PDB file of N, CA and C in Angstrom:
ATOM      1  N   MET Q  20     -46.825 -76.283  25.300  1.00  0.00           N
ATOM      2  CA  MET Q  20     -45.611 -76.234  26.111  1.00  0.00           C
ATOM      3  C   MET Q  20     -44.669 -75.221  25.620  1.00  0.00           C
ATOM      4  N   ALA Q  21     -44.064 -74.481  26.495  1.00  0.00           N
ATOM      5  CA  ALA Q  21     -43.141 -73.380  26.122  1.00  0.00           C
ATOM      6  C   ALA Q  21     -41.822 -73.985  25.654  1.00  0.00           C
ATOM      7  N   SER Q  22     -41.121 -73.263  24.831  1.00  0.00           N
ATOM      8  CA  SER Q  22     -39.887 -73.725  24.266  1.00  0.00           C
ATOM      9  C   SER Q  22     -38.864 -73.805  25.464  1.00  0.00           C
ATOM     10  N   GLY Q  23     -37.804 -74.571  25.298  1.00  0.00           N
ATOM     11  CA  GLY Q  23     -36.874 -74.832  26.344  1.00  0.00           C
ATOM     12  C   GLY Q  23     -35.761 -73.860  26.452  1.00  0.00           C
ATOM     13  N   ASN Q  24     -35.939 -72.651  25.969  1.00  0.00           N
ATOM     14  CA  ASN Q  24     -34.861 -71.619  26.021  1.00  0.00           C
ATOM     15  C   ASN Q  24     -34.901 -70.899  27.366  1.00  0.00           C
ATOM     16  N   ALA Q  25     -33.940 -71.289  28.241  1.00  0.00           N
ATOM     17  CA  ALA Q  25     -33.914 -70.800  29.584  1.00  0.00           C
ATOM     18  C   ALA Q  25     -33.382 -69.390  29.746  1.00  0.00           C
ATOM     19  N   ILE Q  26     -32.625 -68.891  28.753  1.00  0.00           N
ATOM     20  CA  ILE Q  26     -32.057 -67.564  28.884  1.00  0.00           C
ATOM     21  C   ILE Q  26     -32.790 -66.552  27.972  1.00  0.00           C
ATOM     22  N   ARG Q  27     -34.027 -66.840  27.716  1.00  0.00           N
ATOM     23  CA  ARG Q  27     -34.826 -65.937  26.845  1.00  0.00           C
ATOM     24  C   ARG Q  27     -34.919 -64.514  27.478  1.00  0.00           C
ATOM     25  N   GLY Q  28     -34.733 -63.496  26.730  1.00  0.00           N
ATOM     26  CA  GLY Q  28     -34.858 -62.168  27.191  1.00  0.00           C
ATOM     27  C   GLY Q  28     -33.636 -61.584  27.910  1.00  0.00           C
ATOM     28  N   SER Q  29     -32.549 -62.335  27.932  1.00  0.00           N
ATOM     29  CA  SER Q  29     -31.319 -61.783  28.537  1.00  0.00           C
ATOM     30  C   SER Q  29     -30.276 -61.631  27.420  1.00  0.00           C
ATOM     31  N   ARG Q  30     -29.168 -61.031  27.788  1.00  0.00           N
ATOM     32  CA  ARG Q  30     -28.168 -60.776  26.832  1.00  0.00           C
ATOM     33  C   ARG Q  30     -26.788 -61.232  27.403  1.00  0.00           C
ATOM     34  N   VAL Q  31     -25.855 -61.326  26.603  1.00  0.00           N
ATOM     35  CA  VAL Q  31     -24.521 -61.766  27.028  1.00  0.00           C
ATOM     36  C   VAL Q  31     -23.984 -60.659  27.974  1.00  0.00           C
ATOM     37  N   GLY Q  32     -23.505 -61.062  29.092  1.00  0.00           N
ATOM     38  CA  GLY Q  32     -22.948 -60.140  30.076  1.00  0.00           C
ATOM     39  C   GLY Q  32     -23.987 -59.605  31.023  1.00  0.00           C
ATOM     40  N   ALA Q  33     -25.240 -60.022  30.829  1.00  0.00           N
ATOM     41  CA  ALA Q  33     -26.313 -59.526  31.684  1.00  0.00           C
ATOM     42  C   ALA Q  33     -26.150 -60.185  33.095  1.00  0.00           C
ATOM     43  N   GLY Q  34     -26.405 -59.490  34.116  1.00  0.00           N
ATOM     44  CA  GLY Q  34     -26.371 -60.051  35.415  1.00  0.00           C
ATOM     45  C   GLY Q  34     -26.419 -58.889  36.429  1.00  0.00           C
ATOM     46  N   PRO Q  35     -26.450 -59.301  37.708  1.00  0.00           N
ATOM     47  CA  PRO Q  35     -26.596 -58.267  38.722  1.00  0.00           C
ATOM     48  C   PRO Q  35     -25.297 -57.439  38.772  1.00  0.00           C
ATOM     49  N   MET Q  36     -25.455 -56.141  38.738  1.00  0.00           N
ATOM     50  CA  MET Q  36     -24.285 -55.273  38.864  1.00  0.00           C
ATOM     51  C   MET Q  36     -24.341 -54.615  40.154  1.00  0.00           C
ATOM     52  N   GLY Q  37     -23.643 -55.096  41.086  1.00  0.00           N
ATOM     53  CA  GLY Q  37     -23.664 -54.514  42.446  1.00  0.00           C
ATOM     54  C   GLY Q  37     -22.407 -53.759  42.735  1.00  0.00           C
ATOM     55  N   GLU Q  38     -22.345 -53.260  43.974  1.00  0.00           N
ATOM     56  CA  GLU Q  38     -21.180 -52.450  44.395  1.00  0.00           C
ATOM     57  C   GLU Q  38     -19.915 -53.285  44.250  1.00  0.00           C
ATOM     58  N   ALA Q  39     -20.002 -54.630  44.440  1.00  0.00           N
ATOM     59  CA  ALA Q  39     -18.840 -55.467  44.354  1.00  0.00           C
ATOM     60  C   ALA Q  39     -18.144 -55.296  42.991  1.00  0.00           C
ATOM     61  N   GLU Q  40     -18.901 -55.173  41.885  1.00  0.00           N
ATOM     62  CA  GLU Q  40     -18.316 -55.117  40.594  1.00  0.00           C
ATOM     63  C   GLU Q  40     -17.949 -53.718  40.183  1.00  0.00           C
ATOM     64  N   ARG Q  41     -18.653 -52.732  40.682  1.00  0.00           N
ATOM     65  CA  ARG Q  41     -18.364 -51.359  40.268  1.00  0.00           C
ATOM     66  C   ARG Q  41     -17.435 -50.645  41.246  1.00  0.00           C
ATOM     67  N   GLY Q  42     -17.312 -51.096  42.426  1.00  0.00           N
ATOM     68  CA  GLY Q  42     -16.552 -50.346  43.392  1.00  0.00           C
ATOM     69  C   GLY Q  42     -17.441 -49.434  44.195  1.00  0.00           C
ATOM     70  N   GLU Q  43     -16.857 -48.736  45.109  1.00  0.00           N
ATOM     71  CA  GLU Q  43     -17.628 -47.827  45.988  1.00  0.00           C
ATOM     72  C   GLU Q  43     -17.946 -46.569  45.215  1.00  0.00           C
ATOM     73  N   SER Q  44     -19.192 -46.094  45.437  1.00  0.00           N
ATOM     74  CA  SER Q  44     -19.654 -44.858  44.798  1.00  0.00           C
ATOM     75  C   SER Q  44     -19.123 -43.650  45.590  1.00  0.00           C
ATOM     76  N   ALA Q  45     -18.906 -42.511  44.919  1.00  0.00           N
ATOM     77  CA  ALA Q  45     -18.441 -41.359  45.596  1.00  0.00           C
ATOM     78  C   ALA Q  45     -19.513 -40.766  46.444  1.00  0.00           C
ATOM     79  N   PRO Q  46     -19.216 -40.142  47.590  1.00  0.00           N
ATOM     80  CA  PRO Q  46     -20.240 -39.473  48.377  1.00  0.00           C
ATOM     81  C   PRO Q  46     -20.914 -38.398  47.505  1.00  0.00           C
ATOM     82  N   ARG Q  47     -22.257 -38.366  47.634  1.00  0.00           N
ATOM     83  CA  ARG Q  47     -23.059 -37.483  46.801  1.00  0.00           C
ATOM     84  C   ARG Q  47     -23.804 -36.389  47.612  1.00  0.00           C
ATOM     85  N   VAL Q  48     -24.184 -35.341  47.015  1.00  0.00           N
ATOM     86  CA  VAL Q  48     -25.048 -34.323  47.524  1.00  0.00           C
ATOM     87  C   VAL Q  48     -26.079 -33.915  46.517  1.00  0.00           C
ATOM     88  N   ARG Q  49     -27.283 -33.745  46.952  1.00  0.00           N
ATOM     89  CA  ARG Q  49     -28.417 -33.337  46.089  1.00  0.00           C
ATOM     90  C   ARG Q  49     -28.560 -31.785  46.202  1.00  0.00           C
ATOM     91  N   VAL Q  50     -28.630 -31.147  45.037  1.00  0.00           N
ATOM     92  CA  VAL Q  50     -28.803 -29.729  44.964  1.00  0.00           C
ATOM     93  C   VAL Q  50     -30.141 -29.365  44.309  1.00  0.00           C
ATOM     94  N   SER Q  51     -30.894 -28.470  44.854  1.00  0.00           N
ATOM     95  CA  SER Q  51     -32.173 -28.057  44.219  1.00  0.00           C
ATOM     96  C   SER Q  51     -31.984 -26.929  43.307  1.00  0.00           C
ATOM     97  N   PHE Q  52     -32.576 -26.990  42.133  1.00  0.00           N
ATOM     98  CA  PHE Q  52     -32.592 -25.924  41.143  1.00  0.00           C
ATOM     99  C   PHE Q  52     -34.032 -25.631  40.800  1.00  0.00           C
ATOM    100  N   TRP Q  53     -34.402 -24.329  40.611  1.00  0.00           N
ATOM    101  CA  TRP Q  53     -35.744 -23.965  40.225  1.00  0.00           C
ATOM    102  C   TRP Q  53     -35.715 -23.143  38.977  1.00  0.00           C
ATOM    103  N   CYS Q  54     -36.654 -23.455  38.032  1.00  0.00           N
ATOM    104  CA  CYS Q  54     -36.789 -22.656  36.832  1.00  0.00           C
ATOM    105  C   CYS Q  54     -37.868 -21.569  36.927  1.00  0.00           C
ATOM    106  N   ALA Q  55     -38.055 -20.777  35.916  1.00  0.00           N
ATOM    107  CA  ALA Q  55     -39.069 -19.656  35.965  1.00  0.00           C
ATOM    108  C   ALA Q  55     -40.496 -20.222  36.052  1.00  0.00           C
ATOM    109  N   ASN Q  56     -40.727 -21.456  35.693  1.00  0.00           N
ATOM    110  CA  ASN Q  56     -42.094 -22.036  35.769  1.00  0.00           C
ATOM    111  C   ASN Q  56     -42.316 -22.657  37.219  1.00  0.00           C
ATOM    112  N   GLY Q  57     -41.353 -22.617  38.122  1.00  0.00           N
ATOM    113  CA  GLY Q  57     -41.491 -23.168  39.425  1.00  0.00           C
ATOM    114  C   GLY Q  57     -41.214 -24.629  39.559  1.00  0.00           C
ATOM    115  N   HIS Q  58     -40.663 -25.223  38.550  1.00  0.00           N
ATOM    116  CA  HIS Q  58     -40.307 -26.695  38.588  1.00  0.00           C
ATOM    117  C   HIS Q  58     -39.007 -26.807  39.443  1.00  0.00           C
ATOM    118  N   GLU Q  59     -39.006 -27.786  40.290  1.00  0.00           N
ATOM    119  CA  GLU Q  59     -37.758 -28.083  41.050  1.00  0.00           C
ATOM    120  C   GLU Q  59     -37.102 -29.298  40.441  1.00  0.00           C
ATOM    121  N   THR Q  60     -35.793 -29.205  40.336  1.00  0.00           N
ATOM    122  CA  THR Q  60     -34.963 -30.336  39.828  1.00  0.00           C
ATOM    123  C   THR Q  60     -33.861 -30.531  40.920  1.00  0.00           C
ATOM    124  N   ARG Q  61     -33.651 -31.842  41.260  1.00  0.00           N
ATOM    125  CA  ARG Q  61     -32.685 -32.117  42.285  1.00  0.00           C
ATOM    126  C   ARG Q  61     -31.601 -33.163  41.796  1.00  0.00           C
ATOM    127  N   PRO Q  62     -30.682 -32.700  40.934  1.00  0.00           N
ATOM    128  CA  PRO Q  62     -29.610 -33.634  40.513  1.00  0.00           C
ATOM    129  C   PRO Q  62     -28.652 -33.861  41.641  1.00  0.00           C
ATOM    130  N   SER Q  63     -27.957 -34.932  41.601  1.00  0.00           N
ATOM    131  CA  SER Q  63     -26.968 -35.309  42.637  1.00  0.00           C
ATOM    132  C   SER Q  63     -25.555 -35.054  42.005  1.00  0.00           C
ATOM    133  N   PHE Q  64     -24.651 -34.525  42.825  1.00  0.00           N
ATOM    134  CA  PHE Q  64     -23.297 -34.295  42.431  1.00  0.00           C
ATOM    135  C   PHE Q  64     -22.330 -34.898  43.486  1.00  0.00           C
ATOM    136  N   ALA Q  65     -21.197 -35.249  43.022  1.00  0.00           N
ATOM    137  CA  ALA Q  65     -20.167 -35.724  44.002  1.00  0.00           C
ATOM    138  C   ALA Q  65     -19.859 -34.544  44.963  1.00  0.00           C
ATOM    139  N   THR Q  66     -19.540 -34.864  46.166  1.00  0.00           N
ATOM    140  CA  THR Q  66     -19.363 -33.793  47.178  1.00  0.00           C
ATOM    141  C   THR Q  66     -18.152 -32.944  46.821  1.00  0.00           C
ATOM    142  N   ASP Q  67     -17.136 -33.534  46.094  1.00  0.00           N
ATOM    143  CA  ASP Q  67     -15.959 -32.717  45.769  1.00  0.00           C
ATOM    144  C   ASP Q  67     -16.101 -32.068  44.369  1.00  0.00           C
ATOM    145  N   ALA Q  68     -17.216 -32.220  43.658  1.00  0.00           N
ATOM    146  CA  ALA Q  68     -17.418 -31.633  42.349  1.00  0.00           C
ATOM    147  C   ALA Q  68     -17.955 -30.239  42.485  1.00  0.00           C
ATOM    148  N   GLN Q  69     -17.605 -29.404  41.470  1.00  0.00           N
ATOM    149  CA  GLN Q  69     -18.102 -28.058  41.461  1.00  0.00           C
ATOM    150  C   GLN Q  69     -19.551 -27.996  40.899  1.00  0.00           C
ATOM    151  N   VAL Q  70     -20.442 -27.476  41.672  1.00  0.00           N
ATOM    152  CA  VAL Q  70     -21.864 -27.421  41.304  1.00  0.00           C
ATOM    153  C   VAL Q  70     -22.092 -26.266  40.361  1.00  0.00           C
ATOM    154  N   PRO Q  71     -22.696 -26.485  39.177  1.00  0.00           N
ATOM    155  CA  PRO Q  71     -22.930 -25.308  38.212  1.00  0.00           C
ATOM    156  C   PRO Q  71     -23.928 -24.309  38.740  1.00  0.00           C
ATOM    157  N   ASP Q  72     -23.876 -23.073  38.242  1.00  0.00           N
ATOM    158  CA  ASP Q  72     -24.802 -22.043  38.650  1.00  0.00           C
ATOM    159  C   ASP Q  72     -26.226 -22.323  38.074  1.00  0.00           C
ATOM    160  N   THR Q  73     -26.243 -22.835  36.879  1.00  0.00           N
ATOM    161  CA  THR Q  73     -27.605 -23.141  36.245  1.00  0.00           C
ATOM    162  C   THR Q  73     -27.640 -24.592  35.817  1.00  0.00           C
ATOM    163  N   TRP Q  74     -28.873 -25.068  35.711  1.00  0.00           N
ATOM    164  CA  TRP Q  74     -29.133 -26.451  35.273  1.00  0.00           C
ATOM    165  C   TRP Q  74     -30.349 -26.410  34.425  1.00  0.00           C
ATOM    166  N   ASP Q  75     -30.387 -27.176  33.327  1.00  0.00           N
ATOM    167  CA  ASP Q  75     -31.574 -27.235  32.449  1.00  0.00           C
ATOM    168  C   ASP Q  75     -32.727 -27.971  33.065  1.00  0.00           C
ATOM    169  N   CYS Q  76     -33.883 -27.393  33.159  1.00  0.00           N
ATOM    170  CA  CYS Q  76     -35.050 -28.003  33.743  1.00  0.00           C
ATOM    171  C   CYS Q  76     -35.493 -29.167  32.779  1.00  0.00           C
ATOM    172  N   PRO Q  77     -35.618 -30.376  33.312  1.00  0.00           N
ATOM    173  CA  PRO Q  77     -36.006 -31.494  32.397  1.00  0.00           C
ATOM    174  C   PRO Q  77     -37.460 -31.468  31.992  1.00  0.00           C
ATOM    175  N   ARG Q  78     -38.238 -30.670  32.709  1.00  0.00           N
ATOM    176  CA  ARG Q  78     -39.701 -30.623  32.335  1.00  0.00           C
ATOM    177  C   ARG Q  78     -40.003 -29.578  31.293  1.00  0.00           C
ATOM    178  N   CYS Q  79     -39.404 -28.424  31.379  1.00  0.00           N
ATOM    179  CA  CYS Q  79     -39.764 -27.349  30.360  1.00  0.00           C
ATOM    180  C   CYS Q  79     -38.502 -26.883  29.555  1.00  0.00           C
ATOM    181  N   GLY Q  80     -37.349 -27.247  29.980  1.00  0.00           N
ATOM    182  CA  GLY Q  80     -36.134 -26.886  29.164  1.00  0.00           C
ATOM    183  C   GLY Q  80     -35.558 -25.516  29.470  1.00  0.00           C
ATOM    184  N   PHE Q  81     -36.246 -24.781  30.441  1.00  0.00           N
ATOM    185  CA  PHE Q  81     -35.708 -23.449  30.825  1.00  0.00           C
ATOM    186  C   PHE Q  81     -34.538 -23.627  31.730  1.00  0.00           C
ATOM    187  N   PRO Q  82     -33.673 -22.595  31.787  1.00  0.00           N
ATOM    188  CA  PRO Q  82     -32.549 -22.672  32.765  1.00  0.00           C
ATOM    189  C   PRO Q  82     -33.119 -22.556  34.166  1.00  0.00           C
ATOM    190  N   ALA Q  83     -32.502 -23.322  35.115  1.00  0.00           N
ATOM    191  CA  ALA Q  83     -32.884 -23.274  36.459  1.00  0.00           C
ATOM    192  C   ALA Q  83     -31.756 -22.864  37.338  1.00  0.00           C
ATOM    193  N   GLY Q  84     -32.047 -22.090  38.394  1.00  0.00           N
ATOM    194  CA  GLY Q  84     -30.936 -21.600  39.301  1.00  0.00           C
ATOM    195  C   GLY Q  84     -31.276 -22.123  40.703  1.00  0.00           C
ATOM    196  N   GLN Q  85     -30.302 -21.901  41.607  1.00  0.00           N
ATOM    197  CA  GLN Q  85     -30.420 -22.377  42.978  1.00  0.00           C
ATOM    198  C   GLN Q  85     -31.269 -21.483  43.853  1.00  0.00           C
ATOM    199  N   ASP Q  86     -31.577 -20.260  43.387  1.00  0.00           N
ATOM    200  CA  ASP Q  86     -32.345 -19.308  44.178  1.00  0.00           C
ATOM    201  C   ASP Q  86     -33.785 -19.476  43.779  1.00  0.00           C
ATOM    202  N   ARG Q  87     -34.630 -20.036  44.742  1.00  0.00           N
ATOM    203  CA  ARG Q  87     -36.026 -20.313  44.424  1.00  0.00           C
ATOM    204  C   ARG Q  87     -36.820 -19.055  44.150  1.00  0.00           C
ATOM    205  N   ASP Q  88     -36.532 -17.962  44.802  1.00  0.00           N
ATOM    206  CA  ASP Q  88     -37.296 -16.753  44.649  1.00  0.00           C
ATOM    207  C   ASP Q  88     -36.876 -15.927  43.442  1.00  0.00           C
ATOM    208  N   ASN Q  89     -35.682 -16.165  42.881  1.00  0.00           N
ATOM    209  CA  ASN Q  89     -35.173 -15.450  41.745  1.00  0.00           C
ATOM    210  C   ASN Q  89     -34.524 -16.379  40.715  1.00  0.00           C
ATOM    211  N   PRO Q  90     -35.393 -17.179  39.991  1.00  0.00           N
ATOM    212  CA  PRO Q  90     -34.843 -18.028  39.002  1.00  0.00           C
ATOM    213  C   PRO Q  90     -34.357 -17.289  37.755  1.00  0.00           C
ATOM    214  N   PRO Q  91     -33.487 -17.920  36.997  1.00  0.00           N
ATOM    215  CA  PRO Q  91     -32.992 -17.237  35.754  1.00  0.00           C
ATOM    216  C   PRO Q  91     -34.190 -17.043  34.788  1.00  0.00           C
ATOM    217  N   ASP Q  92     -34.063 -15.960  34.033  1.00  0.00           N
ATOM    218  CA  ASP Q  92     -35.062 -15.660  32.997  1.00  0.00           C
ATOM    219  C   ASP Q  92     -35.031 -16.689  31.934  1.00  0.00           C
ATOM    220  N   PRO Q  93     -36.202 -17.031  31.349  1.00  0.00           N
ATOM    221  CA  PRO Q  93     -36.223 -17.971  30.220  1.00  0.00           C
ATOM    222  C   PRO Q  93     -35.569 -17.328  29.009  1.00  0.00           C
ATOM    223  N   PRO Q  94     -34.972 -18.111  28.124  1.00  0.00           N
ATOM    224  CA  PRO Q  94     -34.302 -17.530  26.937  1.00  0.00           C
ATOM    225  C   PRO Q  94     -35.338 -16.861  26.039  1.00  0.00           C
ATOM    226  N   ARG Q  95     -34.927 -15.802  25.423  1.00  0.00           N
ATOM    227  CA  ARG Q  95     -35.831 -15.014  24.529  1.00  0.00           C
ATOM    228  C   ARG Q  95     -35.615 -15.656  23.110  1.00  0.00           C
ATOM    229  N   THR Q  96     -36.671 -16.085  22.557  1.00  0.00           N
ATOM    230  CA  THR Q  96     -36.586 -16.752  21.245  1.00  0.00           C
ATOM    231  C   THR Q  96     -36.892 -15.674  20.173  1.00  0.00           C
ATOM    232  N   GLU Q  97     -35.978 -15.574  19.244  1.00  0.00           N
ATOM    233  CA  GLU Q  97     -36.198 -14.717  18.129  1.00  0.00           C
ATOM    234  C   GLU Q  97     -37.073 -15.354  17.081  1.00  0.00           C
ATOM    235  N   PRO Q  98     -37.951 -14.628  16.439  1.00  0.00           N
ATOM    236  CA  PRO Q  98     -38.807 -15.277  15.353  1.00  0.00           C
ATOM    237  C   PRO Q  98     -37.882 -15.586  14.212  1.00  0.00           C
ATOM    238  N   TYR Q  99     -38.340 -16.534  13.383  1.00  0.00           N
ATOM    239  CA  TYR Q  99     -37.532 -16.980  12.207  1.00  0.00           C
ATOM    240  C   TYR Q  99     -37.535 -15.818  11.178  1.00  0.00           C
ATOM    241  N   LYS Q 100     -36.419 -15.526  10.666  1.00  0.00           N
ATOM    242  CA  LYS Q 100     -36.253 -14.484   9.644  1.00  0.00           C
ATOM    243  C   LYS Q 100     -35.875 -15.116   8.291  1.00  0.00           C
ATOM    244  N   THR Q 101     -36.443 -14.639   7.198  1.00  0.00           N
ATOM    245  CA  THR Q 101     -36.111 -15.042   5.902  1.00  0.00           C
ATOM    246  C   THR Q 101     -34.845 -14.339   5.461  1.00  0.00           C
ATOM    247  N   HIS Q 102     -34.323 -14.823   4.367  1.00  0.00           N
ATOM    248  CA  HIS Q 102     -33.178 -14.142   3.747  1.00  0.00           C
ATOM    249  C   HIS Q 102     -33.470 -12.694   3.397  1.00  0.00           C
ATOM    250  N   LEU Q 103     -34.704 -12.493   2.867  1.00  0.00           N
ATOM    251  CA  LEU Q 103     -35.136 -11.167   2.499  1.00  0.00           C
ATOM    252  C   LEU Q 103     -35.219 -10.191   3.658  1.00  0.00           C
ATOM    253  N   ALA Q 104     -35.638 -10.761   4.830  1.00  0.00           N
ATOM    254  CA  ALA Q 104     -35.677  -9.881   6.021  1.00  0.00           C
ATOM    255  C   ALA Q 104     -34.318  -9.442   6.421  1.00  0.00           C
ATOM    256  N   TYR Q 105     -33.310 -10.325   6.370  1.00  0.00           N
ATOM    257  CA  TYR Q 105     -31.947  -9.913   6.670  1.00  0.00           C
ATOM    258  C   TYR Q 105     -31.440  -8.862   5.667  1.00  0.00           C
ATOM    259  N   VAL Q 106     -31.755  -9.036   4.388  1.00  0.00           N
ATOM    260  CA  VAL Q 106     -31.318  -8.104   3.353  1.00  0.00           C
ATOM    261  C   VAL Q 106     -31.970  -6.697   3.654  1.00  0.00           C
ATOM    262  N   ARG Q 107     -33.232  -6.701   4.000  1.00  0.00           N
ATOM    263  CA  ARG Q 107     -33.882  -5.446   4.326  1.00  0.00           C
ATOM    264  C   ARG Q 107     -33.336  -4.763   5.468  1.00  0.00           C
ATOM    265  N   GLU Q 108     -32.752  -5.495   6.448  1.00  0.00           N
ATOM    266  CA  GLU Q 108     -32.080  -4.882   7.545  1.00  0.00           C
ATOM    267  C   GLU Q 108     -30.834  -4.160   7.135  1.00  0.00           C
ATOM    268  N   ARG Q 109     -30.104  -4.757   6.199  1.00  0.00           N
ATOM    269  CA  ARG Q 109     -28.837  -4.158   5.758  1.00  0.00           C
ATOM    270  C   ARG Q 109     -28.998  -3.050   4.723  1.00  0.00           C
ATOM    271  N   ARG Q 110     -30.029  -3.094   3.899  1.00  0.00           N
ATOM    272  CA  ARG Q 110     -30.137  -2.154   2.804  1.00  0.00           C
ATOM    273  C   ARG Q 110     -31.448  -1.360   2.943  1.00  0.00           C
ATOM    274  N   SER Q 111     -31.362  -0.076   2.500  1.00  0.00           N
ATOM    275  CA  SER Q 111     -32.564   0.755   2.491  1.00  0.00           C
ATOM    276  C   SER Q 111     -33.280   0.536   1.175  1.00  0.00           C
ATOM    277  N   ASP Q 112     -34.487   1.111   1.057  1.00  0.00           N
ATOM    278  CA  ASP Q 112     -35.253   0.944  -0.240  1.00  0.00           C
ATOM    279  C   ASP Q 112     -34.524   1.644  -1.409  1.00  0.00           C
ATOM    280  N   ALA Q 113     -33.823   2.695  -1.116  1.00  0.00           N
ATOM    281  CA  ALA Q 113     -33.077   3.448  -2.100  1.00  0.00           C
ATOM    282  C   ALA Q 113     -31.911   2.631  -2.625  1.00  0.00           C
ATOM    283  N   ASP Q 114     -31.187   1.942  -1.653  1.00  0.00           N
ATOM    284  CA  ASP Q 114     -30.138   1.004  -2.074  1.00  0.00           C
ATOM    285  C   ASP Q 114     -30.626  -0.078  -2.976  1.00  0.00           C
ATOM    286  N   GLY Q 115     -31.830  -0.661  -2.568  1.00  0.00           N
ATOM    287  CA  GLY Q 115     -32.418  -1.779  -3.353  1.00  0.00           C
ATOM    288  C   GLY Q 115     -32.771  -1.287  -4.752  1.00  0.00           C
ATOM    289  N   GLU Q 116     -33.294  -0.081  -4.915  1.00  0.00           N
ATOM    290  CA  GLU Q 116     -33.643   0.455  -6.196  1.00  0.00           C
ATOM    291  C   GLU Q 116     -32.424   0.678  -7.081  1.00  0.00           C
ATOM    292  N   ALA Q 117     -31.352   1.115  -6.453  1.00  0.00           N
ATOM    293  CA  ALA Q 117     -30.099   1.369  -7.175  1.00  0.00           C
ATOM    294  C   ALA Q 117     -29.550   0.041  -7.677  1.00  0.00           C
ATOM    295  N   ILE Q 118     -29.530  -0.972  -6.870  1.00  0.00           N
ATOM    296  CA  ILE Q 118     -28.992  -2.263  -7.232  1.00  0.00           C
ATOM    297  C   ILE Q 118     -29.857  -2.928  -8.317  1.00  0.00           C
ATOM    298  N   LEU Q 119     -31.199  -2.770  -8.212  1.00  0.00           N
ATOM    299  CA  LEU Q 119     -32.095  -3.343  -9.197  1.00  0.00           C
ATOM    300  C   LEU Q 119     -31.843  -2.594 -10.560  1.00  0.00           C
ATOM    301  N   ALA Q 120     -31.752  -1.289 -10.511  1.00  0.00           N
ATOM    302  CA  ALA Q 120     -31.552  -0.521 -11.779  1.00  0.00           C
ATOM    303  C   ALA Q 120     -30.195  -0.951 -12.409  1.00  0.00           C
ATOM    304  N   GLU Q 121     -29.168  -1.110 -11.601  1.00  0.00           N
ATOM    305  CA  GLU Q 121     -27.891  -1.588 -12.168  1.00  0.00           C
ATOM    306  C   GLU Q 121     -28.000  -2.963 -12.805  1.00  0.00           C
ATOM    307  N   ALA Q 122     -28.675  -3.862 -12.101  1.00  0.00           N
ATOM    308  CA  ALA Q 122     -28.782  -5.256 -12.594  1.00  0.00           C
ATOM    309  C   ALA Q 122     -29.652  -5.257 -13.946  1.00  0.00           C
ATOM    310  N   LEU Q 123     -30.725  -4.424 -13.992  1.00  0.00           N
ATOM    311  CA  LEU Q 123     -31.532  -4.398 -15.200  1.00  0.00           C
ATOM    312  C   LEU Q 123     -30.724  -3.752 -16.377  1.00  0.00           C
ATOM    313  N   ALA Q 124     -29.977  -2.757 -16.100  1.00  0.00           N
ATOM    314  CA  ALA Q 124     -29.099  -2.140 -17.116  1.00  0.00           C
ATOM    315  C   ALA Q 124     -28.087  -3.150 -17.617  1.00  0.00           C
ATOM    316  N   LYS Q 125     -27.505  -3.952 -16.784  1.00  0.00           N
ATOM    317  CA  LYS Q 125     -26.546  -4.977 -17.221  1.00  0.00           C
ATOM    318  C   LYS Q 125     -27.224  -6.019 -18.060  1.00  0.00           C
ATOM    319  N   LEU Q 126     -28.456  -6.404 -17.710  1.00  0.00           N
ATOM    320  CA  LEU Q 126     -29.197  -7.380 -18.546  1.00  0.00           C
ATOM    321  C   LEU Q 126     -29.566  -6.861 -19.875  1.00  0.00           C
ATOM    322  N   ARG Q 127     -29.933  -5.600 -19.926  1.00  0.00           N
ATOM    323  CA  ARG Q 127     -30.294  -4.941 -21.234  1.00  0.00           C
ATOM    324  C   ARG Q 127     -29.075  -4.647 -22.100  1.00  0.00           C
ATOM    325  N   GLY Q 128     -27.890  -4.786 -21.539  1.00  0.00           N
ATOM    326  CA  GLY Q 128     -26.674  -4.524 -22.298  1.00  0.00           C
ATOM    327  C   GLY Q 128     -26.325  -3.036 -22.365  1.00  0.00           C
ATOM    328  N   GLU Q 129     -26.873  -2.224 -21.463  1.00  0.00           N
ATOM    329  CA  GLU Q 129     -26.517  -0.832 -21.438  1.00  0.00           C
ATOM    330  C   GLU Q 129     -25.234  -0.560 -20.736  1.00  0.00           C
ATOM    331  N   ILE Q 130     -24.701  -1.509 -19.980  1.00  0.00           N
ATOM    332  CA  ILE Q 130     -23.472  -1.336 -19.280  1.00  0.00           C
ATOM    333  C   ILE Q 130     -22.431  -2.140 -19.934  1.00  0.00           C
TER     334      ILE Q 130
END
């Protein structure tokens, strides 16, 4: 025989939430957005709200625009760079040799 707990699986405050408790919802409009992969997203907005130019596609994460034939370009991802790669962008090999020579001279006590 099952236990006599009649409210099993519910929580305090649980109950039907209808329009009577929340009030009237604002009039809505659905707007279509398309990403570069051809996915269509149709979020709804209040009729008096400003609709954004782009919307993130929930399927692939690319930006989506309202023009189906000309969607926004996907973001260009840069490859991960190490600290050494950034240093090599700022300094030439000659600069690196000069800095190394100065540091070695300082360690040897020549400076």
